[in-house]
Amino acid sequence: GRFFEACKALHAVPPELKRTLYLSKDAPENSNHYRGYQPFKPNDPSLKEFLDMGLPSEMVAESEKCYPLYEDTPGAPGGPTGPYAWIWTELTSVQLLWHNLSIRLMRLLARGLGKPAHFFDTWFDAGALTTMRSIHYVPRSNEVVDSSLLSEEERRLITPPHSDGGLMTLLATFGFPGLQVLMDGEYRSVSAPPESLVVNLGEVFSKLTGYRLKATYHQVLDIGVERYSSPMFVEPRYSARIPRGLLNSRAETVEDEVDDSIPMFGDWLLRRITSL
């Protein structure tokens, strides 16, 4: 579909234009630190290049904008009337569609856990740190970057075993194989039709349920050909406070029985990012 074509076209943008999207750590002339493009890295267990997009700034309340990580995503090279503008239009359209879907899924999860449907809504009312990512993988045999320092097992994968940190992840695999999920002590391949979404639970949601629900541990195999995917990492607003075991209480919303002694989600996320 058009979304898949937009993802492919994004990663085919000429290198000199991609650089205008890089984070400042990879292109010091750029001012963006969190949202933007990250290139292939040598000897990285994750062999991928990707663009991270935050929600539009108009969806974030002024009370939240004082916190770090709320950053505008770099726009299309050539501006809103340039040859790549259609890519950003398509990605943003899907981003908003998935954001609304994620809130609906959170409501269904709330009901399934014995809470009112709108239990989690206030986490998203003032904005969210949700990130949409477009990923391009290549096989290690292409040698786009050096992988000589990696072990044989590491070279077998293009994304190492991990669980995502947020609430949940919506993932479009575009029908590509390679995704494996840890089930009953072994990794099993997940086959998803091209127009479907895979939903993984994250570490924060697992903590919230007192670990009754488990974060999805997964990895991606090197399938020997180019591969594309697009995950949306669903996260609450920066100032949300996430206690353990809140679902065991009589709280009617996720904000009930929460006080300033509990760290803000954004502070936890910053520590997680800087430790990676």
PDB file of C-alpha atoms in Angstrom, residues 7-248:
ATOM      1  CA  CYS A   7       8.562   3.988   4.016  1.00  0.00           C
ATOM      2  CA  LYS A   8      10.645   2.649   1.129  1.00  0.00           C
ATOM      3  CA  ALA A   9      10.862   6.085  -0.485  1.00  0.00           C
ATOM      4  CA  LEU A  10      11.971   7.651   2.806  1.00  0.00           C
ATOM      5  CA  HIS A  11      14.985   5.382   3.066  1.00  0.00           C
ATOM      6  CA  ALA A  12      15.839   5.946  -0.611  1.00  0.00           C
ATOM      7  CA  VAL A  13      16.313   9.702  -0.059  1.00  0.00           C
ATOM      8  CA  PRO A  14      19.870  10.681  -1.181  1.00  0.00           C
ATOM      9  CA  PRO A  15      22.470  10.484   1.626  1.00  0.00           C
ATOM     10  CA  GLU A  16      23.206  14.217   1.624  1.00  0.00           C
ATOM     11  CA  LEU A  17      19.516  14.953   2.216  1.00  0.00           C
ATOM     12  CA  LYS A  18      19.162  12.228   4.835  1.00  0.00           C
ATOM     13  CA  ARG A  19      21.922  13.944   6.771  1.00  0.00           C
ATOM     14  CA  THR A  20      19.697  16.996   7.236  1.00  0.00           C
ATOM     15  CA  LEU A  21      17.424  14.713   9.299  1.00  0.00           C
ATOM     16  CA  TYR A  22      20.179  13.216  11.475  1.00  0.00           C
ATOM     17  CA  LEU A  23      20.316  13.737  15.232  1.00  0.00           C
ATOM     18  CA  SER A  24      22.931  16.189  16.445  1.00  0.00           C
ATOM     19  CA  LYS A  25      25.091  13.321  17.759  1.00  0.00           C
ATOM     20  CA  ASP A  26      25.594  12.170  14.139  1.00  0.00           C
ATOM     21  CA  ALA A  27      25.428  15.591  12.465  1.00  0.00           C
ATOM     22  CA  PRO A  28      26.577  18.364  14.850  1.00  0.00           C
ATOM     23  CA  GLU A  29      25.190  21.038  12.515  1.00  0.00           C
ATOM     24  CA  ASN A  30      21.645  19.844  13.312  1.00  0.00           C
ATOM     25  CA  SER A  31      19.736  20.953  16.410  1.00  0.00           C
ATOM     26  CA  ASN A  32      17.428  17.967  16.957  1.00  0.00           C
ATOM     27  CA  HIS A  33      18.495  15.556  19.713  1.00  0.00           C
ATOM     28  CA  TYR A  34      15.655  13.014  19.994  1.00  0.00           C
ATOM     29  CA  ARG A  35      13.462  13.030  16.884  1.00  0.00           C
ATOM     30  CA  GLY A  36      15.039  12.410  13.511  1.00  0.00           C
ATOM     31  CA  TYR A  37      17.043   9.952  11.415  1.00  0.00           C
ATOM     32  CA  GLN A  38      19.665   7.513  12.631  1.00  0.00           C
ATOM     33  CA  PRO A  39      22.025   5.863  10.104  1.00  0.00           C
ATOM     34  CA  PHE A  40      23.541   2.375  10.077  1.00  0.00           C
ATOM     35  CA  LYS A  41      26.230   2.022  12.750  1.00  0.00           C
ATOM     36  CA  PRO A  42      29.325  -0.218  12.474  1.00  0.00           C
ATOM     37  CA  ASN A  43      29.418  -3.285  14.725  1.00  0.00           C
ATOM     38  CA  ASP A  44      25.950  -2.552  16.049  1.00  0.00           C
ATOM     39  CA  PRO A  45      23.893  -5.650  16.950  1.00  0.00           C
ATOM     40  CA  SER A  46      20.946  -3.768  15.399  1.00  0.00           C
ATOM     41  CA  LEU A  47      21.652  -3.377  11.686  1.00  0.00           C
ATOM     42  CA  LYS A  48      19.151  -0.732  10.669  1.00  0.00           C
ATOM     43  CA  GLU A  49      18.595   2.886   9.715  1.00  0.00           C
ATOM     44  CA  PHE A  50      15.436   4.597  10.859  1.00  0.00           C
ATOM     45  CA  LEU A  51      13.413   7.779  11.296  1.00  0.00           C
ATOM     46  CA  ASP A  52      11.766   8.549  14.651  1.00  0.00           C
ATOM     47  CA  MET A  53       8.701  10.824  14.566  1.00  0.00           C
ATOM     48  CA  GLY A  54       6.985  12.383  17.564  1.00  0.00           C
ATOM     49  CA  LEU A  55       3.368  13.486  17.640  1.00  0.00           C
ATOM     50  CA  PRO A  56       2.712  16.963  16.185  1.00  0.00           C
ATOM     51  CA  SER A  57       3.470  19.745  18.670  1.00  0.00           C
ATOM     52  CA  GLU A  58      -0.118  21.036  18.524  1.00  0.00           C
ATOM     53  CA  MET A  59      -1.167  17.817  20.273  1.00  0.00           C
ATOM     54  CA  VAL A  60       1.032  18.625  23.291  1.00  0.00           C
ATOM     55  CA  ALA A  61      -0.285  20.923  26.041  1.00  0.00           C
ATOM     56  CA  GLU A  62       1.791  23.938  27.066  1.00  0.00           C
ATOM     57  CA  SER A  63       2.115  22.431  30.544  1.00  0.00           C
ATOM     58  CA  GLU A  64       4.020  19.508  29.023  1.00  0.00           C
ATOM     59  CA  LYS A  65       6.265  21.407  26.610  1.00  0.00           C
ATOM     60  CA  CYS A  66       8.544  22.499  29.439  1.00  0.00           C
ATOM     61  CA  TYR A  67       9.850  18.932  29.694  1.00  0.00           C
ATOM     62  CA  PRO A  68      12.625  17.474  27.521  1.00  0.00           C
ATOM     63  CA  LEU A  69      11.939  14.966  24.704  1.00  0.00           C
ATOM     64  CA  TYR A  70       9.056  17.014  23.268  1.00  0.00           C
ATOM     65  CA  GLU A  71      10.780  17.948  20.037  1.00  0.00           C
ATOM     66  CA  ASP A  72       9.535  18.639  16.532  1.00  0.00           C
ATOM     67  CA  THR A  73      10.405  15.981  13.972  1.00  0.00           C
ATOM     68  CA  PRO A  74      12.516  17.369  11.091  1.00  0.00           C
ATOM     69  CA  GLY A  75      10.384  18.092   8.047  1.00  0.00           C
ATOM     70  CA  ALA A  76      10.738  16.698   4.556  1.00  0.00           C
ATOM     71  CA  PRO A  77      13.924  17.703   2.693  1.00  0.00           C
ATOM     72  CA  GLY A  78      12.970  20.391   0.201  1.00  0.00           C
ATOM     73  CA  GLY A  79      10.112  21.686   2.332  1.00  0.00           C
ATOM     74  CA  PRO A  80       6.339  21.165   2.222  1.00  0.00           C
ATOM     75  CA  THR A  81       6.156  21.582  -1.562  1.00  0.00           C
ATOM     76  CA  GLY A  82       9.259  19.555  -2.397  1.00  0.00           C
ATOM     77  CA  PRO A  83       9.469  16.093  -3.987  1.00  0.00           C
ATOM     78  CA  TYR A  84       9.548  14.269  -0.640  1.00  0.00           C
ATOM     79  CA  ALA A  85       6.651  16.069   1.038  1.00  0.00           C
ATOM     80  CA  TRP A  86       4.209  13.277   0.152  1.00  0.00           C
ATOM     81  CA  ILE A  87       6.256  10.863   2.296  1.00  0.00           C
ATOM     82  CA  TRP A  88       5.807  13.009   5.419  1.00  0.00           C
ATOM     83  CA  THR A  89       2.111  13.510   4.627  1.00  0.00           C
ATOM     84  CA  GLU A  90       1.575   9.748   4.448  1.00  0.00           C
ATOM     85  CA  LEU A  91       3.632   8.951   7.545  1.00  0.00           C
ATOM     86  CA  THR A  92       1.853  11.621   9.589  1.00  0.00           C
ATOM     87  CA  SER A  93      -1.550  10.386   8.447  1.00  0.00           C
ATOM     88  CA  VAL A  94      -0.773   6.822   9.544  1.00  0.00           C
ATOM     89  CA  GLN A  95       0.801   8.099  12.759  1.00  0.00           C
ATOM     90  CA  LEU A  96      -2.411   9.864  13.813  1.00  0.00           C
ATOM     91  CA  LEU A  97      -4.537   6.868  12.805  1.00  0.00           C
ATOM     92  CA  TRP A  98      -2.407   4.525  14.908  1.00  0.00           C
ATOM     93  CA  HIS A  99      -2.332   6.952  17.828  1.00  0.00           C
ATOM     94  CA  ASN A 100      -6.122   6.906  17.955  1.00  0.00           C
ATOM     95  CA  LEU A 101      -6.078   3.119  17.609  1.00  0.00           C
ATOM     96  CA  SER A 102      -3.627   2.829  20.521  1.00  0.00           C
ATOM     97  CA  ILE A 103      -6.004   4.750  22.801  1.00  0.00           C
ATOM     98  CA  ARG A 104      -8.831   2.403  21.801  1.00  0.00           C
ATOM     99  CA  LEU A 105      -6.604  -0.582  22.583  1.00  0.00           C
ATOM    100  CA  MET A 106      -5.718   0.908  25.983  1.00  0.00           C
ATOM    101  CA  ARG A 107      -9.440   1.205  26.710  1.00  0.00           C
ATOM    102  CA  LEU A 108      -9.984  -2.447  25.805  1.00  0.00           C
ATOM    103  CA  LEU A 109      -7.081  -3.462  28.038  1.00  0.00           C
ATOM    104  CA  ALA A 110      -8.544  -1.405  30.885  1.00  0.00           C
ATOM    105  CA  ARG A 111     -11.883  -3.209  30.560  1.00  0.00           C
ATOM    106  CA  GLY A 112     -10.132  -6.573  30.404  1.00  0.00           C
ATOM    107  CA  LEU A 113      -8.301  -5.731  33.625  1.00  0.00           C
ATOM    108  CA  GLY A 114     -11.499  -4.830  35.438  1.00  0.00           C
ATOM    109  CA  LYS A 115     -11.184  -1.044  35.210  1.00  0.00           C
ATOM    110  CA  PRO A 116     -13.375   1.613  33.552  1.00  0.00           C
ATOM    111  CA  ALA A 117     -12.756   1.910  29.807  1.00  0.00           C
ATOM    112  CA  HIS A 118     -11.319   5.453  30.133  1.00  0.00           C
ATOM    113  CA  PHE A 119      -8.961   4.488  32.967  1.00  0.00           C
ATOM    114  CA  PHE A 120      -5.827   5.438  30.998  1.00  0.00           C
ATOM    115  CA  ASP A 121      -7.192   8.395  28.982  1.00  0.00           C
ATOM    116  CA  THR A 122      -5.611  11.171  31.046  1.00  0.00           C
ATOM    117  CA  TRP A 123      -2.148   9.870  30.163  1.00  0.00           C
ATOM    118  CA  PHE A 124      -2.794  11.019  26.595  1.00  0.00           C
ATOM    119  CA  ASP A 125      -5.032  14.087  27.019  1.00  0.00           C
ATOM    120  CA  ALA A 126      -2.156  16.578  27.321  1.00  0.00           C
ATOM    121  CA  GLY A 127       0.136  14.917  24.817  1.00  0.00           C
ATOM    122  CA  ALA A 128       2.225  11.766  24.705  1.00  0.00           C
ATOM    123  CA  LEU A 129       5.822  10.757  24.063  1.00  0.00           C
ATOM    124  CA  THR A 130       4.631   8.123  21.589  1.00  0.00           C
ATOM    125  CA  THR A 131       7.148   7.565  18.788  1.00  0.00           C
ATOM    126  CA  MET A 132       6.481   6.304  15.280  1.00  0.00           C
ATOM    127  CA  ARG A 133       9.477   4.733  13.561  1.00  0.00           C
ATOM    128  CA  SER A 134      10.168   3.739   9.960  1.00  0.00           C
ATOM    129  CA  ILE A 135      12.946   1.133   9.738  1.00  0.00           C
ATOM    130  CA  HIS A 136      15.089  -0.123   6.860  1.00  0.00           C
ATOM    131  CA  TYR A 137      17.140  -3.279   7.437  1.00  0.00           C
ATOM    132  CA  VAL A 138      19.747  -4.750   5.106  1.00  0.00           C
ATOM    133  CA  PRO A 139      21.419  -8.176   5.298  1.00  0.00           C
ATOM    134  CA  ARG A 140      24.866  -8.184   6.868  1.00  0.00           C
ATOM    135  CA  SER A 141      26.184  -9.748   3.652  1.00  0.00           C
ATOM    136  CA  ASN A 142      25.668  -6.340   1.985  1.00  0.00           C
ATOM    137  CA  GLU A 143      28.490  -4.996   4.179  1.00  0.00           C
ATOM    138  CA  VAL A 144      27.017  -1.492   4.347  1.00  0.00           C
ATOM    139  CA  VAL A 145      28.925  -1.166   7.624  1.00  0.00           C
ATOM    140  CA  ASP A 146      31.587  -3.233   9.367  1.00  0.00           C
ATOM    141  CA  SER A 147      30.264  -6.121  11.507  1.00  0.00           C
ATOM    142  CA  SER A 148      33.600  -7.868  12.101  1.00  0.00           C
ATOM    143  CA  LEU A 149      33.580  -7.343  15.881  1.00  0.00           C
ATOM    144  CA  LEU A 150      30.253  -9.103  16.365  1.00  0.00           C
ATOM    145  CA  SER A 151      29.940 -12.761  17.313  1.00  0.00           C
ATOM    146  CA  GLU A 152      28.495 -15.325  14.928  1.00  0.00           C
ATOM    147  CA  GLU A 153      25.255 -15.334  16.923  1.00  0.00           C
ATOM    148  CA  GLU A 154      25.049 -11.530  16.810  1.00  0.00           C
ATOM    149  CA  ARG A 155      25.585 -11.546  13.030  1.00  0.00           C
ATOM    150  CA  ARG A 156      22.662 -13.971  12.665  1.00  0.00           C
ATOM    151  CA  LEU A 157      20.327 -11.233  13.895  1.00  0.00           C
ATOM    152  CA  ILE A 158      19.607  -7.692  12.759  1.00  0.00           C
ATOM    153  CA  THR A 159      17.847  -6.824  16.023  1.00  0.00           C
ATOM    154  CA  PRO A 160      19.021  -8.529  19.232  1.00  0.00           C
ATOM    155  CA  PRO A 161      16.650  -9.979  21.874  1.00  0.00           C
ATOM    156  CA  HIS A 162      14.847  -7.259  23.834  1.00  0.00           C
ATOM    157  CA  SER A 163      11.505  -6.014  25.090  1.00  0.00           C
ATOM    158  CA  ASP A 164      10.196  -2.521  24.390  1.00  0.00           C
ATOM    159  CA  GLY A 165      10.090  -0.094  27.275  1.00  0.00           C
ATOM    160  CA  GLY A 166       6.744   1.655  26.955  1.00  0.00           C
ATOM    161  CA  LEU A 167       3.098   0.654  27.211  1.00  0.00           C
ATOM    162  CA  MET A 168       2.686  -1.231  23.963  1.00  0.00           C
ATOM    163  CA  THR A 169       4.023  -1.340  20.426  1.00  0.00           C
ATOM    164  CA  LEU A 170       1.963  -1.445  17.240  1.00  0.00           C
ATOM    165  CA  LEU A 171       4.065  -2.990  14.467  1.00  0.00           C
ATOM    166  CA  ALA A 172       3.632  -3.219  10.713  1.00  0.00           C
ATOM    167  CA  THR A 173       5.936  -5.901   9.277  1.00  0.00           C
ATOM    168  CA  PHE A 174       4.608  -5.356   5.727  1.00  0.00           C
ATOM    169  CA  GLY A 175       4.522  -9.134   5.418  1.00  0.00           C
ATOM    170  CA  PHE A 176       8.285  -9.586   5.812  1.00  0.00           C
ATOM    171  CA  PRO A 177       9.425 -12.610   7.842  1.00  0.00           C
ATOM    172  CA  GLY A 178      12.143 -12.427  10.490  1.00  0.00           C
ATOM    173  CA  LEU A 179      10.267 -11.347  13.627  1.00  0.00           C
ATOM    174  CA  GLN A 180      10.505 -13.897  16.430  1.00  0.00           C
ATOM    175  CA  VAL A 181       8.812 -13.822  19.845  1.00  0.00           C
ATOM    176  CA  LEU A 182       9.973 -15.664  22.966  1.00  0.00           C
ATOM    177  CA  MET A 183       7.306 -18.210  23.927  1.00  0.00           C
ATOM    178  CA  ASP A 184       7.718 -21.032  26.447  1.00  0.00           C
ATOM    179  CA  GLY A 185      11.477 -20.562  26.497  1.00  0.00           C
ATOM    180  CA  GLU A 186      12.103 -20.576  22.740  1.00  0.00           C
ATOM    181  CA  TYR A 187      11.909 -18.067  19.909  1.00  0.00           C
ATOM    182  CA  ARG A 188       9.083 -18.678  17.472  1.00  0.00           C
ATOM    183  CA  SER A 189       8.578 -16.912  14.161  1.00  0.00           C
ATOM    184  CA  VAL A 190       5.594 -14.600  13.828  1.00  0.00           C
ATOM    185  CA  SER A 191       3.800 -14.565  10.486  1.00  0.00           C
ATOM    186  CA  ALA A 192       1.730 -11.416   9.980  1.00  0.00           C
ATOM    187  CA  PRO A 193      -0.183 -10.582   6.768  1.00  0.00           C
ATOM    188  CA  PRO A 194       0.996  -7.395   4.978  1.00  0.00           C
ATOM    189  CA  GLU A 195      -2.022  -5.279   6.008  1.00  0.00           C
ATOM    190  CA  SER A 196      -2.064  -6.382   9.661  1.00  0.00           C
ATOM    191  CA  LEU A 197      -0.517  -5.044  12.867  1.00  0.00           C
ATOM    192  CA  VAL A 198       1.366  -6.986  15.533  1.00  0.00           C
ATOM    193  CA  VAL A 199       0.770  -5.717  19.097  1.00  0.00           C
ATOM    194  CA  ASN A 200       3.480  -6.215  21.744  1.00  0.00           C
ATOM    195  CA  LEU A 201       3.204  -5.211  25.394  1.00  0.00           C
ATOM    196  CA  GLY A 202       5.995  -3.115  26.906  1.00  0.00           C
ATOM    197  CA  GLU A 203       7.850  -3.085  30.220  1.00  0.00           C
ATOM    198  CA  VAL A 204       5.904  -0.154  31.694  1.00  0.00           C
ATOM    199  CA  PHE A 205       2.545  -1.804  31.091  1.00  0.00           C
ATOM    200  CA  SER A 206       3.859  -5.022  32.611  1.00  0.00           C
ATOM    201  CA  LYS A 207       4.966  -3.104  35.725  1.00  0.00           C
ATOM    202  CA  LEU A 208       1.576  -1.392  35.966  1.00  0.00           C
ATOM    203  CA  THR A 209      -0.188  -4.767  36.114  1.00  0.00           C
ATOM    204  CA  GLY A 210       2.121  -6.013  38.866  1.00  0.00           C
ATOM    205  CA  TYR A 211       3.734  -8.178  36.147  1.00  0.00           C
ATOM    206  CA  ARG A 212       0.536 -10.170  35.651  1.00  0.00           C
ATOM    207  CA  LEU A 213       0.941  -9.351  31.951  1.00  0.00           C
ATOM    208  CA  LYS A 214       4.421  -9.831  30.533  1.00  0.00           C
ATOM    209  CA  ALA A 215       6.387  -7.579  28.202  1.00  0.00           C
ATOM    210  CA  THR A 216       6.967  -9.231  24.818  1.00  0.00           C
ATOM    211  CA  TYR A 217      10.556 -10.397  24.399  1.00  0.00           C
ATOM    212  CA  HIS A 218      11.462 -10.520  20.702  1.00  0.00           C
ATOM    213  CA  GLN A 219      14.244 -10.421  18.100  1.00  0.00           C
ATOM    214  CA  VAL A 220      14.639 -10.079  14.318  1.00  0.00           C
ATOM    215  CA  LEU A 221      16.527 -12.519  12.106  1.00  0.00           C
ATOM    216  CA  ASP A 222      18.711 -11.537   9.168  1.00  0.00           C
ATOM    217  CA  ILE A 223      16.554 -12.920   6.328  1.00  0.00           C
ATOM    218  CA  GLY A 224      19.156 -12.283   3.629  1.00  0.00           C
ATOM    219  CA  VAL A 225      17.246  -9.520   1.817  1.00  0.00           C
ATOM    220  CA  GLU A 226      16.243  -5.928   2.494  1.00  0.00           C
ATOM    221  CA  ARG A 227      13.476  -5.640   5.042  1.00  0.00           C
ATOM    222  CA  TYR A 228      11.195  -2.800   6.171  1.00  0.00           C
ATOM    223  CA  SER A 229       8.988  -2.399   9.224  1.00  0.00           C
ATOM    224  CA  SER A 230       7.248   0.372  11.108  1.00  0.00           C
ATOM    225  CA  PRO A 231       6.595   0.242  14.854  1.00  0.00           C
ATOM    226  CA  MET A 232       4.758   2.794  16.965  1.00  0.00           C
ATOM    227  CA  PHE A 233       6.009   2.836  20.561  1.00  0.00           C
ATOM    228  CA  VAL A 234       2.995   3.906  22.620  1.00  0.00           C
ATOM    229  CA  GLU A 235       4.030   6.011  25.606  1.00  0.00           C
ATOM    230  CA  PRO A 236       2.167   8.347  27.999  1.00  0.00           C
ATOM    231  CA  ARG A 237       2.932  12.008  28.525  1.00  0.00           C
ATOM    232  CA  TYR A 238       6.242  12.935  30.172  1.00  0.00           C
ATOM    233  CA  SER A 239       4.673  13.898  33.515  1.00  0.00           C
ATOM    234  CA  ALA A 240       2.674  10.660  33.921  1.00  0.00           C
ATOM    235  CA  ARG A 241       3.497   8.737  37.093  1.00  0.00           C
ATOM    236  CA  ILE A 242       3.365   4.965  36.855  1.00  0.00           C
ATOM    237  CA  PRO A 243       3.095   2.999  40.098  1.00  0.00           C
ATOM    238  CA  ARG A 244       3.364  -0.751  40.359  1.00  0.00           C
ATOM    239  CA  GLY A 245       0.196  -2.720  41.021  1.00  0.00           C
ATOM    240  CA  LEU A 246      -2.235   0.190  40.621  1.00  0.00           C
ATOM    241  CA  LEU A 247      -4.771  -2.195  39.093  1.00  0.00           C
ATOM    242  CA  ASN A 248      -5.117  -3.958  42.451  1.00  0.00           C
TER     243      ASN A 248
END
